[in-house]
XYZ file of C-alpha atoms in Angstrom:
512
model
C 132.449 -108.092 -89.379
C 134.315 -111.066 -90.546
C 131.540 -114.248 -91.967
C 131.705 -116.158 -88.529
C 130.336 -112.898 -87.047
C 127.813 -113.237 -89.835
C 127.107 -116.938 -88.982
C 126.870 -115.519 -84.995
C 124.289 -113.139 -85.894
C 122.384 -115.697 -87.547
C 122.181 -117.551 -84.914
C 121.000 -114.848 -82.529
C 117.656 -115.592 -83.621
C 117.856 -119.167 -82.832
C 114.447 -120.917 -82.042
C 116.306 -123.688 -79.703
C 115.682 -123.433 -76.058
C 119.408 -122.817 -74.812
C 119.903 -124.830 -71.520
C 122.927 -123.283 -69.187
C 124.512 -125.291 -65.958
C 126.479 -122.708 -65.238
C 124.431 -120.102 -64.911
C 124.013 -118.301 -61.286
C 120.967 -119.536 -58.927
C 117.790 -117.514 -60.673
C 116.342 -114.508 -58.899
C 113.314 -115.132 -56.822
C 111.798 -111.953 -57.350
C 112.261 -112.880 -61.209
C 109.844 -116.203 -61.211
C 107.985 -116.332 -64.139
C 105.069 -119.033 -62.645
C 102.227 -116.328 -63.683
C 99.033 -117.026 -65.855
C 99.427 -115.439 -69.033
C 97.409 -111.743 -69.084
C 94.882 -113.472 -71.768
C 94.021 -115.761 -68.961
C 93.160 -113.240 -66.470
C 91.325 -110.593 -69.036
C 87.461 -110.451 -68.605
C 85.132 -108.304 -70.490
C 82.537 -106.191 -69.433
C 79.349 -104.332 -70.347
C 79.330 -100.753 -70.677
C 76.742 -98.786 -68.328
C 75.772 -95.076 -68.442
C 76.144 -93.283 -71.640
C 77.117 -96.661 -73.500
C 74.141 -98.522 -72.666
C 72.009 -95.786 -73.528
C 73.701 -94.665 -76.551
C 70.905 -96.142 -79.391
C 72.115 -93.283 -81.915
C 71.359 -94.816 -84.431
C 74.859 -94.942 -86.325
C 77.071 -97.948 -87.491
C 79.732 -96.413 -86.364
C 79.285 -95.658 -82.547
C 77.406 -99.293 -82.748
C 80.905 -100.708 -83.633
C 82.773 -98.833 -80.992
C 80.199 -100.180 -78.356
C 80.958 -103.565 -79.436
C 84.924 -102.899 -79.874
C 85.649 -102.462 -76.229
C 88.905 -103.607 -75.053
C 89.216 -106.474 -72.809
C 90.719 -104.656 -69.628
C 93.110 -106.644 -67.425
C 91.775 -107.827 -64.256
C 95.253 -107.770 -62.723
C 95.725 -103.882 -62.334
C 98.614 -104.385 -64.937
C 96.695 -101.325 -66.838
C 97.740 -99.036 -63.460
C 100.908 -99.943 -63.320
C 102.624 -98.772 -66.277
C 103.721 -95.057 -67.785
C 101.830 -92.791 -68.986
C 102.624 -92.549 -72.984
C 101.429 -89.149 -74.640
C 103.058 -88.140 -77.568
C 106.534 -87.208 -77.810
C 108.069 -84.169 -79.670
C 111.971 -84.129 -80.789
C 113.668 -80.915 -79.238
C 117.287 -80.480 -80.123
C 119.128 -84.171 -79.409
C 116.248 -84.772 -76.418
C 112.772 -86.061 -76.959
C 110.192 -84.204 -74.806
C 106.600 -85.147 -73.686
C 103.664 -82.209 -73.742
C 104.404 -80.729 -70.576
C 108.199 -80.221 -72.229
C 109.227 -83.072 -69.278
C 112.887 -84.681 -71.200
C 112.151 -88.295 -71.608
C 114.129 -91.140 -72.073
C 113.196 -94.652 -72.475
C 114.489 -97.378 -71.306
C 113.910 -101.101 -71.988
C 114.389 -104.184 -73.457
C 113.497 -106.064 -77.298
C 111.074 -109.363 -77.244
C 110.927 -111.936 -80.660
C 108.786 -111.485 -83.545
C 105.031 -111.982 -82.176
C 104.300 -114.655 -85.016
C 107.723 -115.904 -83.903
C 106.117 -116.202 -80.595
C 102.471 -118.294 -81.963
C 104.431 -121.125 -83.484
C 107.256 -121.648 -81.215
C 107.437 -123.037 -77.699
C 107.418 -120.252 -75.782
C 104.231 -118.306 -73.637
C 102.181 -115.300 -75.202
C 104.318 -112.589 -76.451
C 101.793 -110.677 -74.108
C 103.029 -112.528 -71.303
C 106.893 -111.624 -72.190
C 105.426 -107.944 -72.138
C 103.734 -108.790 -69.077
C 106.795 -109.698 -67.094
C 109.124 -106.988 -68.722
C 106.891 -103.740 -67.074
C 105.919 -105.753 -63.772
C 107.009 -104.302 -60.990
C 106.289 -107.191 -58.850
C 109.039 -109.011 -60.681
C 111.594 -106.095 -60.436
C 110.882 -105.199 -63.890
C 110.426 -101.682 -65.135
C 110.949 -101.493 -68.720
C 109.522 -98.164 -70.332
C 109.957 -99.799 -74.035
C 109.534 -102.772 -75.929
C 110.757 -103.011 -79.237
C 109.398 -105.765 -81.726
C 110.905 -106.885 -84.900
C 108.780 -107.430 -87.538
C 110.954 -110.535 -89.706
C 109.646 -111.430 -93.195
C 110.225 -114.720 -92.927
C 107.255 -114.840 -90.439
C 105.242 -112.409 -92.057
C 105.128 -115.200 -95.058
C 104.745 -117.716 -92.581
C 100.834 -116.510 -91.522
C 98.135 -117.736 -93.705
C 95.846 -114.526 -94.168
C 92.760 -116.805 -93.747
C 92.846 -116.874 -90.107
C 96.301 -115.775 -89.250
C 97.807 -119.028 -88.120
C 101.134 -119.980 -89.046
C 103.205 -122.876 -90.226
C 106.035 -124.026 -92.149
C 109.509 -124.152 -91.213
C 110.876 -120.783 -89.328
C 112.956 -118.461 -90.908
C 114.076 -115.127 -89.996
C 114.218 -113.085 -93.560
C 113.177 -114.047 -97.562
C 114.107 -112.986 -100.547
C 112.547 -109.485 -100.670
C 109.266 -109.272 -102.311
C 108.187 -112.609 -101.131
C 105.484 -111.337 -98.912
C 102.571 -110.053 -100.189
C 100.254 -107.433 -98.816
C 97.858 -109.830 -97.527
C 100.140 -111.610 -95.930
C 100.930 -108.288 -93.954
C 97.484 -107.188 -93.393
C 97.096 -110.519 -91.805
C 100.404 -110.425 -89.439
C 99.350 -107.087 -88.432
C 95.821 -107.997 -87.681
C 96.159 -111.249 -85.731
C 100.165 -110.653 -84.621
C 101.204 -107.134 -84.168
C 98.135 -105.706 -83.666
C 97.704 -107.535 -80.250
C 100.867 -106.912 -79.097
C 101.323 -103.322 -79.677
C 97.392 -102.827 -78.092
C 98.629 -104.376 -75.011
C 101.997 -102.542 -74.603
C 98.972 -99.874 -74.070
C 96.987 -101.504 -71.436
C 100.030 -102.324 -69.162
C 101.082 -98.530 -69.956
C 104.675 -98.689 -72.171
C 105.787 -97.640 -74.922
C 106.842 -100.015 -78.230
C 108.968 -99.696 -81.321
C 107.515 -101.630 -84.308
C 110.926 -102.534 -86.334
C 111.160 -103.770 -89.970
C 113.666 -106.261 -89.636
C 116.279 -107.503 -91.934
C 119.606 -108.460 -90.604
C 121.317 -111.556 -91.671
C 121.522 -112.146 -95.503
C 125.090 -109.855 -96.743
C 124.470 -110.340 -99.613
C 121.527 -107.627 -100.209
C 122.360 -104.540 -100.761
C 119.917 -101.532 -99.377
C 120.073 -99.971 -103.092
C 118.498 -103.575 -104.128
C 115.612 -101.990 -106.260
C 113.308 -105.609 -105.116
C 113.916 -104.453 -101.265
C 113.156 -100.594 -102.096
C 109.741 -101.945 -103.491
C 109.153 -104.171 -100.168
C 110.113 -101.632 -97.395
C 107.848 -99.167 -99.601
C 105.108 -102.201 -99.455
C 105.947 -102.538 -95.670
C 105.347 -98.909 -94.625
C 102.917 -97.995 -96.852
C 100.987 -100.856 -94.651
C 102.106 -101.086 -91.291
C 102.159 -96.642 -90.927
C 98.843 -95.815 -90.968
C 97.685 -98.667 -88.657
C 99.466 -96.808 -85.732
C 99.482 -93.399 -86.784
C 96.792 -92.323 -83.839
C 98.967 -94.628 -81.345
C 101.346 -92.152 -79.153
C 102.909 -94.921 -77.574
C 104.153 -96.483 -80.784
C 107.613 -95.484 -82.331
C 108.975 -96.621 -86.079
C 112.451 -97.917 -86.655
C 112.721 -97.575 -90.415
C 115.156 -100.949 -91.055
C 116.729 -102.702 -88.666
C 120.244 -103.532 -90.083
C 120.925 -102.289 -93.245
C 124.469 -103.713 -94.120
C 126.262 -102.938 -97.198
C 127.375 -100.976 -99.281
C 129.933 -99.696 -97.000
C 132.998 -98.064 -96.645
C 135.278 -101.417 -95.812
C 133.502 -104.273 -96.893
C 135.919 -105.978 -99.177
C 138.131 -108.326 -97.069
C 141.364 -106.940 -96.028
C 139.916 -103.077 -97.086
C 140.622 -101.083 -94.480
C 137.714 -99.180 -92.852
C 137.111 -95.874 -90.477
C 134.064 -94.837 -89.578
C 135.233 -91.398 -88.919
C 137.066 -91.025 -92.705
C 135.884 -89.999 -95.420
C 134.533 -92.655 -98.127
C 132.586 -93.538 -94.431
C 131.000 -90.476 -95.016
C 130.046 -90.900 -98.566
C 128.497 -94.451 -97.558
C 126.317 -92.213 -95.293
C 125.268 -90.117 -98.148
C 124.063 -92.915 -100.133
C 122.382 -94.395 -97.085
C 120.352 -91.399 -96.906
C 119.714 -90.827 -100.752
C 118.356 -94.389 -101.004
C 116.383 -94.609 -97.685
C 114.877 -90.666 -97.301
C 111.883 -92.264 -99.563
C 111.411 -94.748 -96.471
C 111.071 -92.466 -94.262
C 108.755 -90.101 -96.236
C 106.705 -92.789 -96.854
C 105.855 -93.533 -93.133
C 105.335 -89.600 -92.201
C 103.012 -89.579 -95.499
C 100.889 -91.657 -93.124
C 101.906 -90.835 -89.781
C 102.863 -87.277 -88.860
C 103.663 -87.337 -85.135
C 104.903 -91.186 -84.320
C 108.705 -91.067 -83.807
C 110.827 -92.149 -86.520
C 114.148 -94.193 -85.560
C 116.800 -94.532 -88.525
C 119.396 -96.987 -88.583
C 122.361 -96.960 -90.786
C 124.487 -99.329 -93.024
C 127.114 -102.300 -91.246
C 124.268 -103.345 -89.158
C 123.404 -99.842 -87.804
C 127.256 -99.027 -86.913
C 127.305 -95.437 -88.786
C 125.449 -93.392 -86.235
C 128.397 -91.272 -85.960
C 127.671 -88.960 -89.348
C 123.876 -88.461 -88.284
C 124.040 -85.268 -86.895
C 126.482 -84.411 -89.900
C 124.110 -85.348 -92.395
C 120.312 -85.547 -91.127
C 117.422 -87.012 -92.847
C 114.989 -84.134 -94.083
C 111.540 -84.604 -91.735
C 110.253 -83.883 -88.590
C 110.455 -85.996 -84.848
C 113.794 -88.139 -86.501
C 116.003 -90.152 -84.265
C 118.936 -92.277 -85.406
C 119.892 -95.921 -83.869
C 123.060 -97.477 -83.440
C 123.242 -100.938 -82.463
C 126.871 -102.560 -81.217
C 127.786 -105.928 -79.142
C 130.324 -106.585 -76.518
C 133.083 -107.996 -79.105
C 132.780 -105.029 -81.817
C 135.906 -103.834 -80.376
C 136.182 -101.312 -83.683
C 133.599 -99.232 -82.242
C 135.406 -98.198 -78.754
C 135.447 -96.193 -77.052
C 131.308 -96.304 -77.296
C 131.324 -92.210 -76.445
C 133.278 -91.598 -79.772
C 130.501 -93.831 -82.358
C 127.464 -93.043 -80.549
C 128.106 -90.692 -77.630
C 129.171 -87.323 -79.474
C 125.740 -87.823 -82.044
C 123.461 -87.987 -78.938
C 124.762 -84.861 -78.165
C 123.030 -83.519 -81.262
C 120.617 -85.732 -82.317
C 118.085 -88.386 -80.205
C 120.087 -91.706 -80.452
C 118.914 -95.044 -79.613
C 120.821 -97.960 -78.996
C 118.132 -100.053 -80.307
C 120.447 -103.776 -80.108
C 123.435 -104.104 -77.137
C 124.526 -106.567 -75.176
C 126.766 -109.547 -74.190
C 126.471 -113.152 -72.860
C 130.067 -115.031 -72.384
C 129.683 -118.096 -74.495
C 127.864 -116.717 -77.660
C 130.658 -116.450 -80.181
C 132.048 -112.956 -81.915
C 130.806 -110.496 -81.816
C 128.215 -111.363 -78.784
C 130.843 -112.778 -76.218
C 131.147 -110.598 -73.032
C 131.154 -110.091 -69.261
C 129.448 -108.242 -66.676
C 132.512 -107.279 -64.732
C 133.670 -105.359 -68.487
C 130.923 -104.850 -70.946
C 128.318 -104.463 -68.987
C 130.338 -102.070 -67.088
C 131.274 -100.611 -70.070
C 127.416 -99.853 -71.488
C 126.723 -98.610 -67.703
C 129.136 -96.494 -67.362
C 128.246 -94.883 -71.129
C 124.524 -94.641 -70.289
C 125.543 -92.686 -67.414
C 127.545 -90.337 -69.220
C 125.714 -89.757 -72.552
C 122.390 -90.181 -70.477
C 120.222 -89.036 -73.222
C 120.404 -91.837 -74.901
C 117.842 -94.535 -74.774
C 118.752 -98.607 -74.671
C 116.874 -101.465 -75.693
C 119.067 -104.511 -74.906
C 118.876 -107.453 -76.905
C 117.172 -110.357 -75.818
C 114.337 -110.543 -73.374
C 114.298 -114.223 -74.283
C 115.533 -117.925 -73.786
C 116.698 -118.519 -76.900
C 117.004 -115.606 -79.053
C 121.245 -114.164 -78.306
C 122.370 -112.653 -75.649
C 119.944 -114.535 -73.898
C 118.589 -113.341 -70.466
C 116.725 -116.130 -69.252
C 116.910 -120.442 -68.998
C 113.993 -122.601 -69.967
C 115.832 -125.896 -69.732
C 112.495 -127.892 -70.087
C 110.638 -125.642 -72.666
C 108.240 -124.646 -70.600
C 106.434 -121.405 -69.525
C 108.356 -120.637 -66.831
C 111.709 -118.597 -67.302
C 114.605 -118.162 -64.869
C 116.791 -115.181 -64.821
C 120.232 -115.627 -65.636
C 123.137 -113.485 -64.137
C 126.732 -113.764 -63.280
C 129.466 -112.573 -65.741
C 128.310 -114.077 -68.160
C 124.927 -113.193 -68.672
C 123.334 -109.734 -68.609
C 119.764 -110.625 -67.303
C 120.144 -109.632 -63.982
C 122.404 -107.115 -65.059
C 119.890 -105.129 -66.862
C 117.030 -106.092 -64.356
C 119.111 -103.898 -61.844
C 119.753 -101.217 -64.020
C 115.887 -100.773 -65.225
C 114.924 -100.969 -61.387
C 117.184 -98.048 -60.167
C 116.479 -95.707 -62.897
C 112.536 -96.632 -62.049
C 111.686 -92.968 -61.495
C 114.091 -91.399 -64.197
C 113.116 -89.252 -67.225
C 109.473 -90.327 -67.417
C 107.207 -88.646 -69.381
C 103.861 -86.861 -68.421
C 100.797 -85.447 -69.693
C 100.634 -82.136 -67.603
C 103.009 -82.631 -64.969
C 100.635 -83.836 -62.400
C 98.881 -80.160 -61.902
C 97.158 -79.076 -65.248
C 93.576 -80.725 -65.026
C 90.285 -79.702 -65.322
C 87.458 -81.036 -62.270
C 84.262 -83.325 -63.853
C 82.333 -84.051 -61.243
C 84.660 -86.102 -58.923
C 86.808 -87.223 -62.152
C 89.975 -85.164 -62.627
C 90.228 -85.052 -67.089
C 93.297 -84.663 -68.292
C 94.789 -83.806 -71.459
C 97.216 -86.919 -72.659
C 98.597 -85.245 -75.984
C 98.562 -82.051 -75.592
C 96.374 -81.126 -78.236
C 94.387 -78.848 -75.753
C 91.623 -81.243 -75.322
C 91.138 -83.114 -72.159
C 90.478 -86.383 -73.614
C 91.102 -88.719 -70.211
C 88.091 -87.249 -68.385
C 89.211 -89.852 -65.358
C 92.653 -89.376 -65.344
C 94.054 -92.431 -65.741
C 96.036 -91.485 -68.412
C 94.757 -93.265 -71.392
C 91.360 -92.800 -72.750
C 88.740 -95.643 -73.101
C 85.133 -95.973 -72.821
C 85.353 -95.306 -68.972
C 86.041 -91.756 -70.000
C 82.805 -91.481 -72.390
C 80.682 -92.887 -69.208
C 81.885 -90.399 -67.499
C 81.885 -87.408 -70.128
C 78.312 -88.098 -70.782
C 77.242 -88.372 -66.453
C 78.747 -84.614 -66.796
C 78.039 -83.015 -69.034
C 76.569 -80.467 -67.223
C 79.246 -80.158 -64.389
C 80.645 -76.552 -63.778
C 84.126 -77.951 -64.835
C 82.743 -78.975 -68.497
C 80.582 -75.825 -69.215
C 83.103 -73.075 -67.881
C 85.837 -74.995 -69.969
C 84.308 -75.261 -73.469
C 86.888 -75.388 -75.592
C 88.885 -78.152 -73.228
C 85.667 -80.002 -74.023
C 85.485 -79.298 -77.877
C 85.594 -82.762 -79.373
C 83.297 -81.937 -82.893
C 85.206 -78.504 -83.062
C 81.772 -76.948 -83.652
C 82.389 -73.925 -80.790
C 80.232 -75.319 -77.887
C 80.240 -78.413 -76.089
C 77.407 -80.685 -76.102
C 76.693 -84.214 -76.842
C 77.933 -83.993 -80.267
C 81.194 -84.205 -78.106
C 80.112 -87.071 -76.354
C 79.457 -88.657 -79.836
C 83.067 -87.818 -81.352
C 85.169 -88.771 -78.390
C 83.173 -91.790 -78.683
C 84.277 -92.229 -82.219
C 87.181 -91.569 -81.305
C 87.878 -94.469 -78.911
């Protein structure tokens, strides 16, 4: 990348609504003039086993009162179902050994999101999975910038100050985190669960060239970072890690004028050192979490996919990202930098995309680049996109919000990829989507059909809904007795004591 493409990227995370007159007429099954989800959530009591439940214990007393506003919309019924995933080969498969791929789109940082003009981050989630609005995205991927981690006051997690996408690292502090998580991420990543999708949470650092991912001050904050952010999501299956967004140098080729390959050799030593300095990364999130998906990027800004499969990372359920733009022009054909390690090894193509007035390396068309990602999806169709931006502002932009408002208008043409992507996501609707038992395997509870989401050999969704909440205690407790439960103990084996009884009832209570 030359510095303007530097300057470019900068600006890809751009806070200014971008106003376009030459976009093409927005897409009326794409109107955005919904209520935000918080608007439309209620709560409610709990009845049956819940409302009987004095136990006498802290602990269930707290899960009682932690119930999860449900949305009255039927967004929760629309979605995927998300068990966990296991790596097989280059393929990622769900419990039922179903291939999956997933396919979807990145938002903006969530604190981003609270101090800018734009709606809920829910909302954006909202109108990426609804159906209603042509939208079928399986994944959302959120980056997680410290310049708005620093930017939330840990006292009641609102934020201020000017925005800006990264700091010097070790500027935030673990507080800082703990509150970002709690009143930011937390949120968001719960309700990529209600409306039934998966999420990547990303660490992301992209723009400042002159850090170096041997800097001993950033090994100490991405250590900080996972050592946090892990365990909070280490009993979420729908929740995938992406290690560091960007990494950038050093690399093979990044003196100017140095020639650079990433097929040659002193590329391949730059992958070495990659690994050597960021295999402590990773081991630090699978100290915390052992089955959540692990994405690993790679130096230039995740351009080095290409020597994964060459030169794994040691640890289980790895996957390797590549990100690349329509106007990276070194990295064609896109089969021979990220097509041939997907062959291997799971890749995703966590950043893409184009939009024809952005500058190097973002500027594109429909009729070529997005032609050109099609056509490489189709052919190395293992490999799992999230474009890059499902936003107004943030570049490539898919949508106009001329008058900072609410409501967003999707953009199309040649020159932007909104409508683009819409249609791709809508045909593949039906493709490659995971399952807890294939649609067969369940157990009958009374008129409930339980299911078991993670393939752990417990059927912990006694409705069948595919998630468990405190529906499926109401109606494990009503049951208990049902032929389905008592000729099935060890389906029904929550407290791992040998029987089932309402010790079980307790623990998947807990367990909630």
């Amino acid at each position: 990348m030359t510095m303007n493409e530097h300057e470019i990227r900068r600006e890809r995370n751009s806070d200014e609504p971008t106003t376009r007159g030459d976009r093409s007429p927005p897409n009326a099954t794409d109107s955005d003039a919904v209520s935000s989800p918080e608007s439309s959530r209620t709560r409610h009591s709990r009845r049956g086993f819940l409302a009987m439940a004095g136990v006498g214990t802290a602990g269930v007393a707290a899960s009682v009162l932690a119930d999860p506003a449900r949305a009255a919309d039927g967004t929760a019924d629309r979605g995927i179902e998300t068990p966990w995933l296991e790596r097989d080969g280059n393929v990622l498969r769900d419990p039922t050994g179903n291939e999956v791929v997933l396919r979807g789109v990145n938002v903006i940082d969530p604190a981003r999101t609270a101090r800018s003009w734009r709606r809920p981050l829910s909302a954006t989630i909202d109108h990426a999975t609804d159906p209603n609005r042509n939208w079928y995205a399986r994944i959302i991927r959120i980056p997680v910038q410290t310049g708005d981690i620093v930017s939330v006051d840990t006292d009641d997690g609102s934020v201020s100050g000017e925005p800006q996408n990264e700091v010097d690292p070790g500027t935030f502090t673990k507080a800082q985190l703990e509150a970002y998580i709690e009143h930011h991420l937390r949120p968001v990543v719960e309700y990529c669960t209600e409306v039934g999708v998966y999420c990547i949470v990303d660490y992301h650092r992209h723009s400042d060239t002159s850090l170096e991912y041997t800097d001993p001050d950033l090994d100490e904050e991405v250590r900080l970072f996972w050592n946090t952010v892990a365990p909070e999501f280490a009993d979420d299956s729908h929740v995938l890690y992406e290690v560091y967004n960007e990494p950038i140098g050093p690399y093979a080729g990044q003196e100017p004028g140095e020639e650079y390959d990433v097929h040659g050799a002193d590329a391949e030593q730059t992958w070495l050192e990659w690994r050597e300095t960021a295999q402590p990364w990773v081991d630090t999130i699978r100290d915390h979490a052992e089955r959540n998906v692990v994405i690993i990027g790679s130096p230039r800004w995740s351009q080095y996919t290409y020597w994964a499969p060459h030169h794994e990372f040691n640890g289980e359920n790895l996957a390797y990202a590549g990100h690349v733009y329509a106007g990276h022009d070194g990295l064609r054909p896109l089969g021979d930098y990220f097509g041939e390690p997907s062959e291997q090894v799971p890749v995703f193509l966590t950043e893409f995309g184009y939009q024809g007035d952005a500058g190097t390396p973002l500027t594109g068309t429909t009729s070529e680049d997005g032609a050109a990602f099609e056509a490489f999806f189709d052919e190395y169709d293992t490999v799992h996109p999230q474009i890059w931006c499902f936003d107004p502002a943030w570049q490539p932009i898919m949508f106009d919000s001329a008058d900072d408002t609410q409501k967003w208008d999707l953009l199309g043409g040649e020159d932007y990829q909104g409508e683009w992507w819409q249609t791709y996501l809508a045909d593949r609707r039906t493709d490659d989507l995971p399952e807890t038992n294939g649609g067969s395997d369940s157990i009958a509870v009374g008129d409930y059909e339980a299911r078991d989401t993670d393939g752990d050999g417990r059927y912990e969704d006694i409705t069948g809904d595919g998630e468990t909440t405190h529906e499926d205690v109401d109606a494990f407790f009503e049951n208990l007795e049902s032929d389905g439960v008592q000729t099935n103990p060890d389906a029904f084996d929550f407290d791992g004591n040998g029987r089932t009884g309402f010790s079980d009832v307790i623990e998947l209570l807990r367990n909630v």
